[in-house]
JSON list of C-alpha atoms in Angstrom, two decimals:
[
{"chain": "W", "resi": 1, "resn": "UNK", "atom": "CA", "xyz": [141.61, 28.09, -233.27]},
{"chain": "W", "resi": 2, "resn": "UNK", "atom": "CA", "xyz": [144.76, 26.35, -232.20]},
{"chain": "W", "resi": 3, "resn": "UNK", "atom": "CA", "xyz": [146.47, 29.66, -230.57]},
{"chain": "W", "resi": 4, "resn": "UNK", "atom": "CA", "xyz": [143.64, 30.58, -228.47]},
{"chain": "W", "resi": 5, "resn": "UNK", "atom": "CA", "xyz": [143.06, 26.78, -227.16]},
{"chain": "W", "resi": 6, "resn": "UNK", "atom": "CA", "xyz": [146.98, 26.66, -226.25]},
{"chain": "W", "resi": 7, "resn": "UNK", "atom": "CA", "xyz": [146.60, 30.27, -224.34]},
{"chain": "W", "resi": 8, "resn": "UNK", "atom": "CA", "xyz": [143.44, 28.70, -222.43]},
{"chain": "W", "resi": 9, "resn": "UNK", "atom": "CA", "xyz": [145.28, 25.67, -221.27]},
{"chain": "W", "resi": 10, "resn": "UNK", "atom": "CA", "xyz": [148.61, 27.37, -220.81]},
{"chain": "W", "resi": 11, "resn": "UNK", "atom": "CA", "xyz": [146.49, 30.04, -218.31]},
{"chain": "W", "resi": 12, "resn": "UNK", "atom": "CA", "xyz": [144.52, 26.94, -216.98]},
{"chain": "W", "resi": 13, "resn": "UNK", "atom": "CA", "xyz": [148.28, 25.07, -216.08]},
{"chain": "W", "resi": 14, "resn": "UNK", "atom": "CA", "xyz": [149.29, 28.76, -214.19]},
{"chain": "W", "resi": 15, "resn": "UNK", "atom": "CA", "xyz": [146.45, 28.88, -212.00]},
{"chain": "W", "resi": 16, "resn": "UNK", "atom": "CA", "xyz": [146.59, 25.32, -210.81]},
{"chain": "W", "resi": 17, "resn": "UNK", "atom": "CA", "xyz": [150.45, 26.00, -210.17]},
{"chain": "W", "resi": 18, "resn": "UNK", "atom": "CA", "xyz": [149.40, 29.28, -208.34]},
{"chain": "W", "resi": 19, "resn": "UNK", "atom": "CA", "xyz": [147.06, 27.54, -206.12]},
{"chain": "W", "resi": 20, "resn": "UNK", "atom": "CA", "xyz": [149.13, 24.37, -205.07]},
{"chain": "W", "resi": 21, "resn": "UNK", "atom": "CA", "xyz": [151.91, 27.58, -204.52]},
{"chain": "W", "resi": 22, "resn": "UNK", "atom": "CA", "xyz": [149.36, 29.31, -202.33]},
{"chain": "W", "resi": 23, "resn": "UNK", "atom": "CA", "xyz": [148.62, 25.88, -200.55]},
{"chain": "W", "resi": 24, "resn": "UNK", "atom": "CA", "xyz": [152.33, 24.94, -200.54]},
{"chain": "W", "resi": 25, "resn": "UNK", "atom": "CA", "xyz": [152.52, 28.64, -198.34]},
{"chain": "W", "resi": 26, "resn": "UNK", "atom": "CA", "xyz": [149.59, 28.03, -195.51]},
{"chain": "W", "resi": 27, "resn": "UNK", "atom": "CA", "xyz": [150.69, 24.41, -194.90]},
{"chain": "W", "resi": 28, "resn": "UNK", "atom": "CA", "xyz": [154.51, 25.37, -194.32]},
{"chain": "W", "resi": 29, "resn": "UNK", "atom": "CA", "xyz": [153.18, 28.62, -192.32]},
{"chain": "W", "resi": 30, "resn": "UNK", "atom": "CA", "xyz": [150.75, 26.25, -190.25]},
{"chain": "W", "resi": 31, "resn": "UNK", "atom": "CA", "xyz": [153.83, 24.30, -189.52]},
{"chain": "W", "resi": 32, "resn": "UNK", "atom": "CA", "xyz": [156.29, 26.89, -188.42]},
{"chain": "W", "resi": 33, "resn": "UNK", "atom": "CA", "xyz": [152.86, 27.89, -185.96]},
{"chain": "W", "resi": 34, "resn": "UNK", "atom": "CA", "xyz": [152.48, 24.54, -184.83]},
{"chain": "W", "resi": 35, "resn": "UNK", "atom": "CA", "xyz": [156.18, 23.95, -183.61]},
{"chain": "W", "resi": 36, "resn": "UNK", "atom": "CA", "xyz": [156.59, 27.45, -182.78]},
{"chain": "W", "resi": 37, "resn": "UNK", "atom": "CA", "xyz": [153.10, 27.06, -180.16]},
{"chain": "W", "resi": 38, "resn": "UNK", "atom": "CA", "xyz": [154.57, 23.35, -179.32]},
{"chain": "W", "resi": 39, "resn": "UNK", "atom": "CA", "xyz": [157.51, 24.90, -177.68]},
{"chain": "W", "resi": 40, "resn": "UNK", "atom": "CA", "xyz": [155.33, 27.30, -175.87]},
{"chain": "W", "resi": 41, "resn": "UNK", "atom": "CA", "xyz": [153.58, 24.53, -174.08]},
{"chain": "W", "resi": 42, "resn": "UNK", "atom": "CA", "xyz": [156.84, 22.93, -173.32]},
{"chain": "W", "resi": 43, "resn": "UNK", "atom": "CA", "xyz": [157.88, 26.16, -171.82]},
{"chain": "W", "resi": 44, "resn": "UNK", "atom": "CA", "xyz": [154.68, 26.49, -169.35]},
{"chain": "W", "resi": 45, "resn": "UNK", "atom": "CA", "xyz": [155.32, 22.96, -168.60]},
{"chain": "W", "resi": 46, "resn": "UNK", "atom": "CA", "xyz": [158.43, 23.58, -167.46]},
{"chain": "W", "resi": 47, "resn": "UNK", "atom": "CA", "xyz": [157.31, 27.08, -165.52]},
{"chain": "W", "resi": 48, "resn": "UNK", "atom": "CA", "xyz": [154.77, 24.92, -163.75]},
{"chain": "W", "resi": 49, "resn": "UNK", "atom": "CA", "xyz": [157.48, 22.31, -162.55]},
{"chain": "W", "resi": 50, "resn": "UNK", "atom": "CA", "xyz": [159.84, 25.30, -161.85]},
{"chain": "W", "resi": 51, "resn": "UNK", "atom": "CA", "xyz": [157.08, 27.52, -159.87]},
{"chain": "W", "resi": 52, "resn": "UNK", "atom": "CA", "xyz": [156.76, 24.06, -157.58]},
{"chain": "W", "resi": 53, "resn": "UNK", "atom": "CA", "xyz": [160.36, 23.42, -157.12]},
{"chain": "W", "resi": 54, "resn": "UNK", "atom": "CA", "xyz": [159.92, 27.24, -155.97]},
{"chain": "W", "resi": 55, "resn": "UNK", "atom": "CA", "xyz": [157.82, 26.11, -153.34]},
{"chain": "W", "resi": 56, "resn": "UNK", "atom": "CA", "xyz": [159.59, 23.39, -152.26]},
{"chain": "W", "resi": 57, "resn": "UNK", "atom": "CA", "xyz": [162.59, 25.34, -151.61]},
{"chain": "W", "resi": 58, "resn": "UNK", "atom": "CA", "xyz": [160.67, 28.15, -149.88]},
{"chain": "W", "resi": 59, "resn": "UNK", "atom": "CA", "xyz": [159.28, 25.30, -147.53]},
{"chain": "W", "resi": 60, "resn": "UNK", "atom": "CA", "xyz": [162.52, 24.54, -146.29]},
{"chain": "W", "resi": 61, "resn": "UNK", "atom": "CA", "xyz": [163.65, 27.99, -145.74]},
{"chain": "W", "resi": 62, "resn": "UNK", "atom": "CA", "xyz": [165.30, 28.51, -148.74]},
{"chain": "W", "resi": 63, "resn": "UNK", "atom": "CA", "xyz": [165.12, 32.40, -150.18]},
{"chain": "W", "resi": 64, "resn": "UNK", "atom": "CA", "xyz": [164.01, 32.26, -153.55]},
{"chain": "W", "resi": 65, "resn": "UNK", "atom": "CA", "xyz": [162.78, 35.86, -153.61]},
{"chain": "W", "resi": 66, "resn": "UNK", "atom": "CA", "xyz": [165.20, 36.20, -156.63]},
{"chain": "W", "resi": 67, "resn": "UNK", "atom": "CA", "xyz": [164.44, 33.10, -158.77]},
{"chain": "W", "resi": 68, "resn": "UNK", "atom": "CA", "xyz": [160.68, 33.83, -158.33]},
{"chain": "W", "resi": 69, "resn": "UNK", "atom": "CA", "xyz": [161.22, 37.28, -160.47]},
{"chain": "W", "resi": 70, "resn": "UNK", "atom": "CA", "xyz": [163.16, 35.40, -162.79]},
{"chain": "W", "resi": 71, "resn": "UNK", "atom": "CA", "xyz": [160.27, 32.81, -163.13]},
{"chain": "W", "resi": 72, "resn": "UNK", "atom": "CA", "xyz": [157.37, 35.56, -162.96]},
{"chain": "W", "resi": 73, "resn": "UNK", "atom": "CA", "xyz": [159.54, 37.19, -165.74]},
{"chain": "W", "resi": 74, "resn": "UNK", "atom": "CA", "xyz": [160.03, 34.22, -167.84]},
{"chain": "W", "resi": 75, "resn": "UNK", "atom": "CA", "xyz": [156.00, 33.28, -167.74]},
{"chain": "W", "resi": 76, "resn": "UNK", "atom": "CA", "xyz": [155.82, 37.35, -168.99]},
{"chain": "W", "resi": 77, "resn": "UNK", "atom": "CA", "xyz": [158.13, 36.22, -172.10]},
{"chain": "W", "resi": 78, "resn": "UNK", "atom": "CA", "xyz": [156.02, 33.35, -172.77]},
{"chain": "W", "resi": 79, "resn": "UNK", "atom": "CA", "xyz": [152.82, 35.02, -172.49]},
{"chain": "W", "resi": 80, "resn": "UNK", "atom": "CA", "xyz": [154.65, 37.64, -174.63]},
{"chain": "W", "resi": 81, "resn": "UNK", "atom": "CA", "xyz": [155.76, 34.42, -177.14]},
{"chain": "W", "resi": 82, "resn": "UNK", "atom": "CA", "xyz": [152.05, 33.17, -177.42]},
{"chain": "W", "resi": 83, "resn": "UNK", "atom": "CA", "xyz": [150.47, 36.39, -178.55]},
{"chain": "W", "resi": 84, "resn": "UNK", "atom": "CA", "xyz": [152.58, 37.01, -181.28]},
{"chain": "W", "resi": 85, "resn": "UNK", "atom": "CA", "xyz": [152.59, 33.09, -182.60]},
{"chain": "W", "resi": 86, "resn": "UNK", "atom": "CA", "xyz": [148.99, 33.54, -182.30]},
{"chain": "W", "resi": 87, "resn": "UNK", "atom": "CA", "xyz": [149.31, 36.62, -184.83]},
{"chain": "W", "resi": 88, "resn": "UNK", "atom": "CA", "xyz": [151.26, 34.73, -187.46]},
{"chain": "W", "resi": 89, "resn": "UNK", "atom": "CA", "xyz": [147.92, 32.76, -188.32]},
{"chain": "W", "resi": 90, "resn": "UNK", "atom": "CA", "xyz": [145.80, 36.23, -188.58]},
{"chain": "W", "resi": 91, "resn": "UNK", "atom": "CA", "xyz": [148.92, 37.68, -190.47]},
{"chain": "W", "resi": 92, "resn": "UNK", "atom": "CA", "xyz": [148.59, 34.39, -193.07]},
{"chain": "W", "resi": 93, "resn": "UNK", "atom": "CA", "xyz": [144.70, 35.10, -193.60]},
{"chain": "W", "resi": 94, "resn": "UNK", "atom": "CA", "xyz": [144.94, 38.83, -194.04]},
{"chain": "W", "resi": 95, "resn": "UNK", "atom": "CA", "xyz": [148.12, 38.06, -196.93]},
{"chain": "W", "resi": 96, "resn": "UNK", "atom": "CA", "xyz": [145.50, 35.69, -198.47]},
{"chain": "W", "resi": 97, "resn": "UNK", "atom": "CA", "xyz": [142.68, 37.83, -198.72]},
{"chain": "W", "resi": 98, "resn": "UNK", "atom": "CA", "xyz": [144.87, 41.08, -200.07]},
{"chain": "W", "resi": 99, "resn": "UNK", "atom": "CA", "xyz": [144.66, 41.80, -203.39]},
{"chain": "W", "resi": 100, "resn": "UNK", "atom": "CA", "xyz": [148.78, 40.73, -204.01]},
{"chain": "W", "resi": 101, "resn": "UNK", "atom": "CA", "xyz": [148.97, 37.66, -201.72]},
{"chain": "W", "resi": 102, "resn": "UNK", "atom": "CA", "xyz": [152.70, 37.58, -202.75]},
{"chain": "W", "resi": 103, "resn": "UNK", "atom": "CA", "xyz": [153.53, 41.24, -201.47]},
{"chain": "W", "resi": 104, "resn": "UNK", "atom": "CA", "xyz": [150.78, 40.80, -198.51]},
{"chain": "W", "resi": 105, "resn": "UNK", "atom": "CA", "xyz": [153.39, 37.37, -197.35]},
{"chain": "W", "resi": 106, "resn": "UNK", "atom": "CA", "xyz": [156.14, 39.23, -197.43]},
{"chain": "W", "resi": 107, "resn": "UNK", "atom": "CA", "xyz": [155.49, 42.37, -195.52]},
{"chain": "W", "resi": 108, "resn": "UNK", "atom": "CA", "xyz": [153.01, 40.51, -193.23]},
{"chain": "W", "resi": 109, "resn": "UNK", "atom": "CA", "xyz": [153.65, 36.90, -192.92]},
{"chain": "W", "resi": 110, "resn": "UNK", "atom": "CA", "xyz": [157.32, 37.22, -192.73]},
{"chain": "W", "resi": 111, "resn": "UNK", "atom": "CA", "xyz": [157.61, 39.63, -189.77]},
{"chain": "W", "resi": 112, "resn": "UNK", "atom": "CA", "xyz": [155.34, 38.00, -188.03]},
{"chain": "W", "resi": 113, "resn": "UNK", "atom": "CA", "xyz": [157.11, 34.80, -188.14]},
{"chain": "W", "resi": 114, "resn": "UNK", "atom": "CA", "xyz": [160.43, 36.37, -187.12]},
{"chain": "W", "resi": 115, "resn": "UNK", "atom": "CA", "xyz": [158.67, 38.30, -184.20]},
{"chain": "W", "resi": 116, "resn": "UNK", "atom": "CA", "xyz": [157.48, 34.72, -182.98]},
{"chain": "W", "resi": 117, "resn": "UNK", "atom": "CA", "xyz": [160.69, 33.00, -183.11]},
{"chain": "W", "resi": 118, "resn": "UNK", "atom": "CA", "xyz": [162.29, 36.29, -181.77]},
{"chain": "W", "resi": 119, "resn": "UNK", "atom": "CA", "xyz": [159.59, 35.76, -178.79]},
{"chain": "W", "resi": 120, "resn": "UNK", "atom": "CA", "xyz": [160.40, 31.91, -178.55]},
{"chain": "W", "resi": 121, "resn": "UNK", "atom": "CA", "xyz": [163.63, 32.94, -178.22]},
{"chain": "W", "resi": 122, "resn": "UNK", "atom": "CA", "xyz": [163.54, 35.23, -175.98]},
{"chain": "W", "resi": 123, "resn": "UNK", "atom": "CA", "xyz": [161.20, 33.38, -173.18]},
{"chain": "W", "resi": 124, "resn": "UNK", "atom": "CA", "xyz": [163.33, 30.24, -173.41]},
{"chain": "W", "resi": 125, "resn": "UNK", "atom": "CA", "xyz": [166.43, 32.79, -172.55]},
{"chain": "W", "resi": 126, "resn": "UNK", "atom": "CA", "xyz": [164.64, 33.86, -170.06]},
{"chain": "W", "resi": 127, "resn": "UNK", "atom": "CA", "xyz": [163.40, 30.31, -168.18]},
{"chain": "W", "resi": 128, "resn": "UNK", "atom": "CA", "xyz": [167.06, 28.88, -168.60]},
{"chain": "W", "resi": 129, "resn": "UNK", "atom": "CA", "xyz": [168.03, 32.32, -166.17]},
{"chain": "W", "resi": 130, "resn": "UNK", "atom": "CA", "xyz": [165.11, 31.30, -163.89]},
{"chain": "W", "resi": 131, "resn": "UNK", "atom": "CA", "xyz": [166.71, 27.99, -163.69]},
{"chain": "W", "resi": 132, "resn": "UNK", "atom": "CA", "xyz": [169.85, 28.63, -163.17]},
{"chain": "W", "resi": 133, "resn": "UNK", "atom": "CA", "xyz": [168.81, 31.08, -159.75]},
{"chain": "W", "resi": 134, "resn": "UNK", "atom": "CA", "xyz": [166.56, 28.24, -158.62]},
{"chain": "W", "resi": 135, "resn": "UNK", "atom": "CA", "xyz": [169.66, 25.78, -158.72]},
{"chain": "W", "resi": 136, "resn": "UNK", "atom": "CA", "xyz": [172.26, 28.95, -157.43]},
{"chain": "W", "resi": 137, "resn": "UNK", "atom": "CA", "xyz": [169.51, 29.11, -154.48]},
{"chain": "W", "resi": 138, "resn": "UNK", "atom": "CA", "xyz": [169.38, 25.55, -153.40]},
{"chain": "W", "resi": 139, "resn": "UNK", "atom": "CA", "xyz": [172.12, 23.85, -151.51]},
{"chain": "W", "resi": 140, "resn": "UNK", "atom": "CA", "xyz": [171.55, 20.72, -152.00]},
{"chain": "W", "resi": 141, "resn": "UNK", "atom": "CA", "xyz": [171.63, 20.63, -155.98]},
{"chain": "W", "resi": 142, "resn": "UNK", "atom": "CA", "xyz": [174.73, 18.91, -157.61]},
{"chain": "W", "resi": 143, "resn": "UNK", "atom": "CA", "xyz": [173.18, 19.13, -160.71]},
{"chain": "W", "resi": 144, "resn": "UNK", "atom": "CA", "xyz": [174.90, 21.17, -163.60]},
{"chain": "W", "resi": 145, "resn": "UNK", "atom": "CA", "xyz": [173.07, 24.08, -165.68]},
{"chain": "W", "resi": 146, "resn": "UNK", "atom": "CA", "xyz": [173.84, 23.20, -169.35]},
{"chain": "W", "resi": 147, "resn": "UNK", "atom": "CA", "xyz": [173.01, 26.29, -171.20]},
{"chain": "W", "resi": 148, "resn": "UNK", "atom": "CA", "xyz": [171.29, 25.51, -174.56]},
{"chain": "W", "resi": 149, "resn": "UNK", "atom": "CA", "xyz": [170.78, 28.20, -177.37]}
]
């Protein structure tokens, strides 16, 4: 029968589209995870060179009582920043497992993403402030704060 053979490959056609959909999804999730947990590193990278610029200062006298809380503040943001990254893969396998993976994406996957970048966000705020008190504190840097959003 010619109409049932076309419905078969017609309903064979939507599921392959539906998977490479589905696989089109976790690879571009994976990759907003990836840069979004790339720029974490960067920021403890830079917390670690800031924290012993810290010291440095403190060694010659300098008081850096106020950058410190600004530092220990910033590594709170990006602790803060990793945990909810971190959730945007768990978010991605609980939408795939639902019963609507569509539905589960958006009220799952979506906010989880924005919470991340929110997070991001708000710890690299939070490490330019920290660097801008470490330079305030030390007299003896000429160097200019270029604020970058």
């Amino acid at each position: 029968d010619v109409a049932s053979s076309t419905k078969a490959r017609r309903e064979a056609i939507q599921s392959k589209l539906e998977e490479r959909k589905k696989q089109n999804v976790i690879k571009h999730t994976e990759h907003i995870e990836r840069r979004l947990m790339a720029a974490i590193e960067r920021f403890e990278n830079l917390s670690d060179r800031m924290a012993s610029r810290i010291e440095k200062l403190e060694e010659k006298g300098v008081d850096m009582t106020n950058a410190k809380a600004l530092l220990a503040a910033a590594d709170a943001k990006i602790a803060e920043a990793e945990v909810k990254v971190e959730a945007i893969g768990t978010a991605l396998e609980q939408a795939l497992q639902s019963a609507n993976p569509k539905e589960a994406f958006i009220t799952l996957v979506r906010p989880a993403v924005t919470a991340g970048e929110e997070a991001v966000k708000a710890a690299h705020k939070a490490l330019v402030e920290a660097m801008r008190a470490i330079k305030a504190a030390d007299p003896e840097s000429s160097a200019s704060t270029t604020p970058q959003s």
